[in-house]
Amino acid sequence: MRIGHGYDAHRLKKGRKCILCGVEIPSDFGPDGHSDADVPLHALMDAMLGALALGDIGKLFPDTDEKWHMADSAELLRIVYKSVCSHGYALSNADITIILQLPRLAPYIDQMRARIAEVLEVDVSRISVKATTEERMGFTGDGTGIAAVAVVLLVDVRTLK
């Protein structure tokens, strides 16, 4: 088994789409970045890559490469997971926490879990997504940013036989 931890944070910008876990959330602002800036999926990808010591998403999808400009992070996640599988591992489970003051994410959590499960082709019971605020403290609390952390457990499928 291999455990990975990922973290990502972005500024929030008025007029940007708010795409989180592959789901567009109605909002006047969204994460700003080179790709679609899907912060929780970036943290999830970094957790997977970290579990296998394969670097991070900046190494695979550098923001200096126009190929990745406005890229769909769900598709990037699909690429990362194919790499994980090619190394002989599969996802046992993932646990993601999104830290954001507004908008409230509770109505979208099941949709987010389902989207990640669909991309990874795993049962939704393996995907946990939670949201929290920081009680108006720091960059996430004052509404200028968003952060996410992810933890994954990967299993060596070669040992399951």
mmCIF file with all atom_site columns, C-alpha atoms in Angstrom:
data_model
loop_
_atom_site.group_PDB
_atom_site.id
_atom_site.type_symbol
_atom_site.label_atom_id
_atom_site.label_alt_id
_atom_site.label_comp_id
_atom_site.label_asym_id
_atom_site.label_entity_id
_atom_site.label_seq_id
_atom_site.pdbx_PDB_ins_code
_atom_site.Cartn_x
_atom_site.Cartn_y
_atom_site.Cartn_z
_atom_site.occupancy
_atom_site.B_iso_or_equiv
_atom_site.pdbx_formal_charge
_atom_site.auth_seq_id
_atom_site.auth_comp_id
_atom_site.auth_asym_id
_atom_site.auth_atom_id
_atom_site.pdbx_PDB_model_num
ATOM 1   C CA . MET A 1 1   ? 0.000   0.000   0.000   1.00 0.00 ? 1   MET A CA 1
ATOM 2   C CA . ARG A 1 2   ? 1.102   3.554   -0.661  1.00 0.00 ? 2   ARG A CA 1
ATOM 3   C CA . ILE A 1 3   ? -0.309  6.695   0.977   1.00 0.00 ? 3   ILE A CA 1
ATOM 4   C CA . GLY A 1 4   ? -0.211  10.087  -0.718  1.00 0.00 ? 4   GLY A CA 1
ATOM 5   C CA . HIS A 1 5   ? -1.037  13.595  0.453   1.00 0.00 ? 5   HIS A CA 1
ATOM 6   C CA . GLY A 1 6   ? -1.808  16.550  -1.808  1.00 0.00 ? 6   GLY A CA 1
ATOM 7   C CA . TYR A 1 7   ? -2.440  20.243  -1.303  1.00 0.00 ? 7   TYR A CA 1
ATOM 8   C CA . ASP A 1 8   ? -3.398  23.061  -3.649  1.00 0.00 ? 8   ASP A CA 1
ATOM 9   C CA . ALA A 1 9   ? -4.517  26.670  -3.291  1.00 0.00 ? 9   ALA A CA 1
ATOM 10  C CA . HIS A 1 10  ? -5.534  29.374  -5.747  1.00 0.00 ? 10  HIS A CA 1
ATOM 11  C CA . ARG A 1 11  ? -6.699  32.961  -5.637  1.00 0.00 ? 11  ARG A CA 1
ATOM 12  C CA . LEU A 1 12  ? -10.364 33.554  -6.384  1.00 0.00 ? 12  LEU A CA 1
ATOM 13  C CA . LYS A 1 13  ? -11.217 35.840  -9.284  1.00 0.00 ? 13  LYS A CA 1
ATOM 14  C CA . LYS A 1 14  ? -14.484 37.493  -10.235 1.00 0.00 ? 14  LYS A CA 1
ATOM 15  C CA . GLY A 1 15  ? -15.776 36.244  -13.576 1.00 0.00 ? 15  GLY A CA 1
ATOM 16  C CA . ARG A 1 16  ? -13.943 32.883  -13.484 1.00 0.00 ? 16  ARG A CA 1
ATOM 17  C CA . LYS A 1 17  ? -15.948 29.660  -13.581 1.00 0.00 ? 17  LYS A CA 1
ATOM 18  C CA . CYS A 1 18  ? -16.006 27.846  -10.258 1.00 0.00 ? 18  CYS A CA 1
ATOM 19  C CA . ILE A 1 19  ? -15.215 24.254  -11.177 1.00 0.00 ? 19  ILE A CA 1
ATOM 20  C CA . LEU A 1 20  ? -14.613 21.969  -8.204  1.00 0.00 ? 20  LEU A CA 1
ATOM 21  C CA . CYS A 1 21  ? -14.171 18.196  -8.502  1.00 0.00 ? 21  CYS A CA 1
ATOM 22  C CA . GLY A 1 22  ? -15.228 18.465  -12.132 1.00 0.00 ? 22  GLY A CA 1
ATOM 23  C CA . VAL A 1 23  ? -18.553 20.122  -11.262 1.00 0.00 ? 23  VAL A CA 1
ATOM 24  C CA . GLU A 1 24  ? -19.412 23.712  -12.163 1.00 0.00 ? 24  GLU A CA 1
ATOM 25  C CA . ILE A 1 25  ? -20.671 25.493  -9.042  1.00 0.00 ? 25  ILE A CA 1
ATOM 26  C CA . PRO A 1 26  ? -22.859 28.586  -9.560  1.00 0.00 ? 26  PRO A CA 1
ATOM 27  C CA . SER A 1 27  ? -20.816 31.563  -8.352  1.00 0.00 ? 27  SER A CA 1
ATOM 28  C CA . ASP A 1 28  ? -19.722 35.042  -9.411  1.00 0.00 ? 28  ASP A CA 1
ATOM 29  C CA . PHE A 1 29  ? -16.077 34.021  -8.855  1.00 0.00 ? 29  PHE A CA 1
ATOM 30  C CA . GLY A 1 30  ? -13.873 31.001  -9.226  1.00 0.00 ? 30  GLY A CA 1
ATOM 31  C CA . PRO A 1 31  ? -10.305 29.785  -8.786  1.00 0.00 ? 31  PRO A CA 1
ATOM 32  C CA . ASP A 1 32  ? -7.796  31.562  -11.010 1.00 0.00 ? 32  ASP A CA 1
ATOM 33  C CA . GLY A 1 33  ? -5.114  29.557  -12.745 1.00 0.00 ? 33  GLY A CA 1
ATOM 34  C CA . HIS A 1 34  ? -3.550  28.343  -15.973 1.00 0.00 ? 34  HIS A CA 1
ATOM 35  C CA . SER A 1 35  ? -5.948  25.404  -16.324 1.00 0.00 ? 35  SER A CA 1
ATOM 36  C CA . ASP A 1 36  ? -9.543  25.391  -15.119 1.00 0.00 ? 36  ASP A CA 1
ATOM 37  C CA . ALA A 1 37  ? -7.938  25.684  -11.640 1.00 0.00 ? 37  ALA A CA 1
ATOM 38  C CA . ASP A 1 38  ? -9.980  22.850  -10.118 1.00 0.00 ? 38  ASP A CA 1
ATOM 39  C CA . VAL A 1 39  ? -8.216  23.017  -6.750  1.00 0.00 ? 39  VAL A CA 1
ATOM 40  C CA . PRO A 1 40  ? -9.528  19.777  -5.181  1.00 0.00 ? 40  PRO A CA 1
ATOM 41  C CA . LEU A 1 41  ? -8.676  17.747  -8.280  1.00 0.00 ? 41  LEU A CA 1
ATOM 42  C CA . HIS A 1 42  ? -5.189  19.278  -8.296  1.00 0.00 ? 42  HIS A CA 1
ATOM 43  C CA . ALA A 1 43  ? -4.726  18.192  -4.681  1.00 0.00 ? 43  ALA A CA 1
ATOM 44  C CA . LEU A 1 44  ? -6.038  14.720  -5.549  1.00 0.00 ? 44  LEU A CA 1
ATOM 45  C CA . MET A 1 45  ? -3.635  14.358  -8.472  1.00 0.00 ? 45  MET A CA 1
ATOM 46  C CA . ASP A 1 46  ? -0.697  15.475  -6.329  1.00 0.00 ? 46  ASP A CA 1
ATOM 47  C CA . ALA A 1 47  ? -1.687  12.933  -3.666  1.00 0.00 ? 47  ALA A CA 1
ATOM 48  C CA . MET A 1 48  ? -1.703  10.122  -6.239  1.00 0.00 ? 48  MET A CA 1
ATOM 49  C CA . LEU A 1 49  ? 1.587   11.190  -7.762  1.00 0.00 ? 49  LEU A CA 1
ATOM 50  C CA . GLY A 1 50  ? 3.153   11.654  -4.340  1.00 0.00 ? 50  GLY A CA 1
ATOM 51  C CA . ALA A 1 51  ? 2.112   8.182   -3.209  1.00 0.00 ? 51  ALA A CA 1
ATOM 52  C CA . LEU A 1 52  ? 4.249   6.723   -5.991  1.00 0.00 ? 52  LEU A CA 1
ATOM 53  C CA . ALA A 1 53  ? 7.023   9.364   -5.838  1.00 0.00 ? 53  ALA A CA 1
ATOM 54  C CA . LEU A 1 54  ? 6.199   10.498  -9.390  1.00 0.00 ? 54  LEU A CA 1
ATOM 55  C CA . GLY A 1 55  ? 6.536   14.224  -8.746  1.00 0.00 ? 55  GLY A CA 1
ATOM 56  C CA . ASP A 1 56  ? 3.596   16.599  -8.939  1.00 0.00 ? 56  ASP A CA 1
ATOM 57  C CA . ILE A 1 57  ? 1.183   18.044  -11.483 1.00 0.00 ? 57  ILE A CA 1
ATOM 58  C CA . GLY A 1 58  ? 3.508   20.969  -12.170 1.00 0.00 ? 58  GLY A CA 1
ATOM 59  C CA . LYS A 1 59  ? 6.019   18.462  -13.505 1.00 0.00 ? 59  LYS A CA 1
ATOM 60  C CA . LEU A 1 60  ? 3.466   16.701  -15.722 1.00 0.00 ? 60  LEU A CA 1
ATOM 61  C CA . PHE A 1 61  ? 1.377   19.688  -16.755 1.00 0.00 ? 61  PHE A CA 1
ATOM 62  C CA . PRO A 1 62  ? 3.589   22.805  -16.441 1.00 0.00 ? 62  PRO A CA 1
ATOM 63  C CA . ASP A 1 63  ? 1.838   26.169  -16.494 1.00 0.00 ? 63  ASP A CA 1
ATOM 64  C CA . THR A 1 64  ? 4.529   27.337  -18.918 1.00 0.00 ? 64  THR A CA 1
ATOM 65  C CA . ASP A 1 65  ? 3.101   25.011  -21.597 1.00 0.00 ? 65  ASP A CA 1
ATOM 66  C CA . GLU A 1 66  ? 0.190   26.496  -23.563 1.00 0.00 ? 66  GLU A CA 1
ATOM 67  C CA . LYS A 1 67  ? -1.032  22.941  -24.202 1.00 0.00 ? 67  LYS A CA 1
ATOM 68  C CA . TRP A 1 68  ? -2.446  22.940  -20.667 1.00 0.00 ? 68  TRP A CA 1
ATOM 69  C CA . HIS A 1 69  ? -4.006  26.447  -20.800 1.00 0.00 ? 69  HIS A CA 1
ATOM 70  C CA . MET A 1 70  ? -7.632  26.149  -19.625 1.00 0.00 ? 70  MET A CA 1
ATOM 71  C CA . ALA A 1 71  ? -7.250  22.359  -19.495 1.00 0.00 ? 71  ALA A CA 1
ATOM 72  C CA . ASP A 1 72  ? -10.074 20.326  -17.994 1.00 0.00 ? 72  ASP A CA 1
ATOM 73  C CA . SER A 1 73  ? -8.657  19.028  -14.704 1.00 0.00 ? 73  SER A CA 1
ATOM 74  C CA . ALA A 1 74  ? -10.961 15.993  -14.848 1.00 0.00 ? 74  ALA A CA 1
ATOM 75  C CA . GLU A 1 75  ? -9.125  14.953  -18.016 1.00 0.00 ? 75  GLU A CA 1
ATOM 76  C CA . LEU A 1 76  ? -5.781  15.620  -16.331 1.00 0.00 ? 76  LEU A CA 1
ATOM 77  C CA . LEU A 1 77  ? -6.934  13.410  -13.443 1.00 0.00 ? 77  LEU A CA 1
ATOM 78  C CA . ARG A 1 78  ? -7.752  10.671  -15.947 1.00 0.00 ? 78  ARG A CA 1
ATOM 79  C CA . ILE A 1 79  ? -4.174  10.899  -17.315 1.00 0.00 ? 79  ILE A CA 1
ATOM 80  C CA . VAL A 1 80  ? -2.658  10.793  -13.817 1.00 0.00 ? 80  VAL A CA 1
ATOM 81  C CA . TYR A 1 81  ? -4.746  7.784   -12.819 1.00 0.00 ? 81  TYR A CA 1
ATOM 82  C CA . LYS A 1 82  ? -3.764  5.913   -15.988 1.00 0.00 ? 82  LYS A CA 1
ATOM 83  C CA . SER A 1 83  ? -0.144  6.471   -14.937 1.00 0.00 ? 83  SER A CA 1
ATOM 84  C CA . VAL A 1 84  ? -0.920  5.171   -11.434 1.00 0.00 ? 84  VAL A CA 1
ATOM 85  C CA . CYS A 1 85  ? -2.504  2.060   -12.940 1.00 0.00 ? 85  CYS A CA 1
ATOM 86  C CA . SER A 1 86  ? 0.417   1.559   -15.344 1.00 0.00 ? 86  SER A CA 1
ATOM 87  C CA . HIS A 1 87  ? 2.692   1.369   -12.282 1.00 0.00 ? 87  HIS A CA 1
ATOM 88  C CA . GLY A 1 88  ? 0.597   -1.521  -10.948 1.00 0.00 ? 88  GLY A CA 1
ATOM 89  C CA . TYR A 1 89  ? -1.506  0.405   -8.427  1.00 0.00 ? 89  TYR A CA 1
ATOM 90  C CA . ALA A 1 90  ? -5.189  1.134   -8.003  1.00 0.00 ? 90  ALA A CA 1
ATOM 91  C CA . LEU A 1 91  ? -7.116  3.516   -5.790  1.00 0.00 ? 91  LEU A CA 1
ATOM 92  C CA . SER A 1 92  ? -8.374  2.034   -2.554  1.00 0.00 ? 92  SER A CA 1
ATOM 93  C CA . ASN A 1 93  ? -9.895  5.327   -1.421  1.00 0.00 ? 93  ASN A CA 1
ATOM 94  C CA . ALA A 1 94  ? -9.526  9.104   -1.575  1.00 0.00 ? 94  ALA A CA 1
ATOM 95  C CA . ASP A 1 95  ? -10.463 11.710  1.024   1.00 0.00 ? 95  ASP A CA 1
ATOM 96  C CA . ILE A 1 96  ? -10.649 15.358  -0.092  1.00 0.00 ? 96  ILE A CA 1
ATOM 97  C CA . THR A 1 97  ? -11.344 18.468  1.993   1.00 0.00 ? 97  THR A CA 1
ATOM 98  C CA . ILE A 1 98  ? -12.155 21.770  0.276   1.00 0.00 ? 98  ILE A CA 1
ATOM 99  C CA . ILE A 1 99  ? -11.538 24.924  2.308   1.00 0.00 ? 99  ILE A CA 1
ATOM 100 C CA . LEU A 1 100 ? -13.647 27.822  1.070   1.00 0.00 ? 100 LEU A CA 1
ATOM 101 C CA . GLN A 1 101 ? -15.813 30.468  2.728   1.00 0.00 ? 101 GLN A CA 1
ATOM 102 C CA . LEU A 1 102 ? -18.344 30.860  -0.103  1.00 0.00 ? 102 LEU A CA 1
ATOM 103 C CA . PRO A 1 103 ? -20.184 29.511  -1.986  1.00 0.00 ? 103 PRO A CA 1
ATOM 104 C CA . ARG A 1 104 ? -21.585 26.805  0.261   1.00 0.00 ? 104 ARG A CA 1
ATOM 105 C CA . LEU A 1 105 ? -20.734 23.438  -1.246  1.00 0.00 ? 105 LEU A CA 1
ATOM 106 C CA . ALA A 1 106 ? -22.972 21.026  0.689   1.00 0.00 ? 106 ALA A CA 1
ATOM 107 C CA . PRO A 1 107 ? -25.605 20.829  -2.099  1.00 0.00 ? 107 PRO A CA 1
ATOM 108 C CA . TYR A 1 108 ? -22.931 19.712  -4.598  1.00 0.00 ? 108 TYR A CA 1
ATOM 109 C CA . ILE A 1 109 ? -20.930 17.155  -2.583  1.00 0.00 ? 109 ILE A CA 1
ATOM 110 C CA . ASP A 1 110 ? -22.702 14.066  -3.963  1.00 0.00 ? 110 ASP A CA 1
ATOM 111 C CA . GLN A 1 111 ? -22.306 15.371  -7.519  1.00 0.00 ? 111 GLN A CA 1
ATOM 112 C CA . MET A 1 112 ? -18.582 15.968  -6.913  1.00 0.00 ? 112 MET A CA 1
ATOM 113 C CA . ARG A 1 113 ? -18.068 12.469  -5.507  1.00 0.00 ? 113 ARG A CA 1
ATOM 114 C CA . ALA A 1 114 ? -19.933 10.956  -8.446  1.00 0.00 ? 114 ALA A CA 1
ATOM 115 C CA . ARG A 1 115 ? -17.898 12.918  -10.993 1.00 0.00 ? 115 ARG A CA 1
ATOM 116 C CA . ILE A 1 116 ? -14.565 11.830  -9.496  1.00 0.00 ? 116 ILE A CA 1
ATOM 117 C CA . ALA A 1 117 ? -15.744 8.203   -9.309  1.00 0.00 ? 117 ALA A CA 1
ATOM 118 C CA . GLU A 1 118 ? -16.816 8.404   -12.956 1.00 0.00 ? 118 GLU A CA 1
ATOM 119 C CA . VAL A 1 119 ? -13.450 9.782   -14.105 1.00 0.00 ? 119 VAL A CA 1
ATOM 120 C CA . LEU A 1 120 ? -11.503 7.160   -12.132 1.00 0.00 ? 120 LEU A CA 1
ATOM 121 C CA . GLU A 1 121 ? -13.962 4.361   -12.967 1.00 0.00 ? 121 GLU A CA 1
ATOM 122 C CA . VAL A 1 122 ? -14.314 3.366   -9.310  1.00 0.00 ? 122 VAL A CA 1
ATOM 123 C CA . ASP A 1 123 ? -17.282 2.956   -7.002  1.00 0.00 ? 123 ASP A CA 1
ATOM 124 C CA . VAL A 1 124 ? -18.395 6.229   -5.422  1.00 0.00 ? 124 VAL A CA 1
ATOM 125 C CA . SER A 1 125 ? -17.988 4.639   -1.980  1.00 0.00 ? 125 SER A CA 1
ATOM 126 C CA . ARG A 1 126 ? -14.220 5.027   -2.472  1.00 0.00 ? 126 ARG A CA 1
ATOM 127 C CA . ILE A 1 127 ? -14.456 8.820   -2.804  1.00 0.00 ? 127 ILE A CA 1
ATOM 128 C CA . SER A 1 128 ? -14.989 11.226  0.088   1.00 0.00 ? 128 SER A CA 1
ATOM 129 C CA . VAL A 1 129 ? -15.409 14.967  -0.457  1.00 0.00 ? 129 VAL A CA 1
ATOM 130 C CA . LYS A 1 130 ? -15.966 17.374  2.409   1.00 0.00 ? 130 LYS A CA 1
ATOM 131 C CA . ALA A 1 131 ? -16.117 21.150  2.598   1.00 0.00 ? 131 ALA A CA 1
ATOM 132 C CA . THR A 1 132 ? -15.283 23.484  5.448   1.00 0.00 ? 132 THR A CA 1
ATOM 133 C CA . THR A 1 133 ? -14.695 27.152  6.105   1.00 0.00 ? 133 THR A CA 1
ATOM 134 C CA . GLU A 1 134 ? -11.983 28.660  8.254   1.00 0.00 ? 134 GLU A CA 1
ATOM 135 C CA . GLU A 1 135 ? -14.422 30.860  10.134  1.00 0.00 ? 135 GLU A CA 1
ATOM 136 C CA . ARG A 1 136 ? -13.409 33.967  8.157   1.00 0.00 ? 136 ARG A CA 1
ATOM 137 C CA . MET A 1 137 ? -9.704  33.548  9.012   1.00 0.00 ? 137 MET A CA 1
ATOM 138 C CA . GLY A 1 138 ? -6.881  33.709  6.468   1.00 0.00 ? 138 GLY A CA 1
ATOM 139 C CA . PHE A 1 139 ? -7.089  33.854  2.675   1.00 0.00 ? 139 PHE A CA 1
ATOM 140 C CA . THR A 1 140 ? -9.807  31.206  2.462   1.00 0.00 ? 140 THR A CA 1
ATOM 141 C CA . GLY A 1 141 ? -11.854 32.844  5.204   1.00 0.00 ? 141 GLY A CA 1
ATOM 142 C CA . ASP A 1 142 ? -11.679 36.354  3.810   1.00 0.00 ? 142 ASP A CA 1
ATOM 143 C CA . GLY A 1 143 ? -12.911 35.142  0.413   1.00 0.00 ? 143 GLY A CA 1
ATOM 144 C CA . THR A 1 144 ? -9.743  35.814  -1.572  1.00 0.00 ? 144 THR A CA 1
ATOM 145 C CA . GLY A 1 145 ? -8.721  32.169  -1.986  1.00 0.00 ? 145 GLY A CA 1
ATOM 146 C CA . ILE A 1 146 ? -9.547  28.506  -1.941  1.00 0.00 ? 146 ILE A CA 1
ATOM 147 C CA . ALA A 1 147 ? -7.498  25.533  -0.735  1.00 0.00 ? 147 ALA A CA 1
ATOM 148 C CA . ALA A 1 148 ? -7.904  21.771  -0.769  1.00 0.00 ? 148 ALA A CA 1
ATOM 149 C CA . VAL A 1 149 ? -6.145  18.797  0.753   1.00 0.00 ? 149 VAL A CA 1
ATOM 150 C CA . ALA A 1 150 ? -6.372  15.202  -0.393  1.00 0.00 ? 150 ALA A CA 1
ATOM 151 C CA . VAL A 1 151 ? -5.197  11.893  0.982   1.00 0.00 ? 151 VAL A CA 1
ATOM 152 C CA . VAL A 1 152 ? -5.191  8.686   -1.034  1.00 0.00 ? 152 VAL A CA 1
ATOM 153 C CA . LEU A 1 153 ? -4.467  5.060   -0.350  1.00 0.00 ? 153 LEU A CA 1
ATOM 154 C CA . LEU A 1 154 ? -3.186  3.139   -3.364  1.00 0.00 ? 154 LEU A CA 1
ATOM 155 C CA . VAL A 1 155 ? -2.931  -0.635  -3.384  1.00 0.00 ? 155 VAL A CA 1
ATOM 156 C CA . ASP A 1 156 ? -0.481  -2.728  -5.380  1.00 0.00 ? 156 ASP A CA 1
ATOM 157 C CA . VAL A 1 157 ? -2.774  -4.809  -7.587  1.00 0.00 ? 157 VAL A CA 1
ATOM 158 C CA . ARG A 1 158 ? 0.032   -7.296  -8.218  1.00 0.00 ? 158 ARG A CA 1
ATOM 159 C CA . THR A 1 159 ? -0.155  -8.395  -4.560  1.00 0.00 ? 159 THR A CA 1
ATOM 160 C CA . LEU A 1 160 ? -3.929  -8.921  -4.722  1.00 0.00 ? 160 LEU A CA 1
ATOM 161 C CA . LYS A 1 161 ? -3.628  -11.923 -7.053  1.00 0.00 ? 161 LYS A CA 1
#
